[in-house]
Amino acid sequence: MVARFTPSVLPALIMLVVGRYHARNPSLGWDENATLIVSQRTLGQIVQLIQNTDGSIAPYYLFMHFWVGLFGTSEIALRAPSIIAMAIGVGLVGELGRRLFTPAIGLLAAVLLAAVPLTSRYAQDARVYGIAFMLVLLATLLLYRAVDRPTWPRWCWYGLTVLLVGLAHMIGLTVLAGHAFVVVNRWRRARGVGVDPALPGARQAVVRWVSVTAVAVVLVSPLIALGLTQRGDQLDWIAPVTSDTVRAAPADLFGAAAVAWLIIGLAMLARWTDRWLLAELAVTALVSPAALIGVSFLTSPIWVPRYVLFVLAPIALLAATAVARAPVRAVVVLGLVVVMAWPAQVRLRGPATHHGPSFRQIAAIISRDLRPGDGIVYGGPSTWSLRAGVDYYLAGKPAPRDLLLVRPAAEVGQLGAEQCADVAACVGDTGRIWLIRLFQQEDPLDQAGPIAPILRSDYHSVRVWRITKGTVALYERNR
């Protein structure tokens, strides 16, 4: 009984503790602000939004709408689904390793994953990536259960999970290429092409895998089509893929270069009596990153490491086979991973590590020097997230008046609100104005938009605070 549950339960608990550790420290980040503001809208407003943007993750927004209705919008409440999902996902890796190899291999692979910096990073992120990680691992586990005994109920459970993967994050469906290799490989071996001609039910497995997968993909296809129509707006921030991008991919995927190359190096030394099983895991690990990078070279870029977070699992399983049968060696490897990952683990819990400035620090600066009658404006691109972050951390406190806000984003059906067209009229005779900018700006008014000429001509700078990934500037009206 202990050997049955330890490889899954123990790593899941470790991941839960690691994911929860200092999970409140980072301010809500750029994308997390989208989760924050959309989840608080009515169902009708969410439907209106997804017709314009973020349609591919509409189910996540709907889930979070009900979640925040129950648990609120604190940082921990918003990030809790990801923390829980990542812990379950790591537990599923332990169970997968136990089933395919041994309890020791499953345990080591799962604990290695719990130590990887990027799993912590997205366990603490109020976005869909932790949930997608969990669902892809569940689908992979159910696939192996089904090919071992290909009954219709087992295949239906697999197909349902594939559907959930597509609803969570469509790029997670790239794992189906690896799953197809598993099914076809078992069929080829049953025909006597491979090393084991006695695999049962392989032909039925191919037919049933194609059937349930096709149904799942068809059911999720409207969401995929909607996401593709919005691709330009949603993914235009991704940098073009170059040879440097490819070289950096392992470090970006693991969150620390040393950790990446140690685990990948061990995975390349994977040893097991069934070499075809190792090949199945290797293909599953490689196909999704290769697909995203390949498409990025051929068309517009879509390579983002967090989109394929789930490939860490088969890599960890392969690495574990190289050392798990030597307990001392396994402990040494685990210790090395923990030590090498520690600086990144500390760094990712910093106040401004979630793709945005420290909104908590911005709010503290404003609260400390705020005067009655002050106004606030946002300069440059991505005003929507700056406004959402500042509003969140000033909630319940005295706050400057949002001078340019005309209609809230929820009423517009976008992430961004409607802003005042006649900036001078909206500013009026406001005595002091706070300007919030993304990143550290040498000149806060450089490319700050239509507010810049007014602040240059009618106001003078009182003080500028340059914080990590952000700039706060205070201007006072000329007498």
mmCIF file of C-alpha atoms in Angstrom, residues 3 18 35 108 135 180 187 270 297 336 356 359 413 459 463:
data_model
loop_
_atom_site.group_PDB
_atom_site.id
_atom_site.type_symbol
_atom_site.label_atom_id
_atom_site.label_comp_id
_atom_site.label_asym_id
_atom_site.label_seq_id
_atom_site.Cartn_x
_atom_site.Cartn_y
_atom_site.Cartn_z
ATOM 1 C CA ALA A 3 4.577 1.665 -2.449
ATOM 2 C CA VAL A 18 6.747 24.550 -2.481
ATOM 3 C CA THR A 35 -7.684 37.010 -14.745
ATOM 4 C CA LEU A 108 12.258 10.521 -8.022
ATOM 5 C CA LEU A 135 -4.815 17.807 -17.487
ATOM 6 C CA ALA A 180 -0.320 8.989 -31.440
ATOM 7 C CA TRP A 187 0.267 -1.533 -32.731
ATOM 8 C CA ALA A 270 17.937 6.891 -19.711
ATOM 9 C CA PHE A 297 10.079 29.801 -37.944
ATOM 10 C CA LEU A 336 22.217 18.925 -6.835
ATOM 11 C CA GLY A 356 4.947 43.465 -14.624
ATOM 12 C CA PHE A 359 2.005 47.175 -8.200
ATOM 13 C CA GLY A 413 -16.183 44.401 -23.765
ATOM 14 C CA TYR A 459 2.891 70.977 -15.088
ATOM 15 C CA ARG A 463 9.468 63.581 -8.157
#
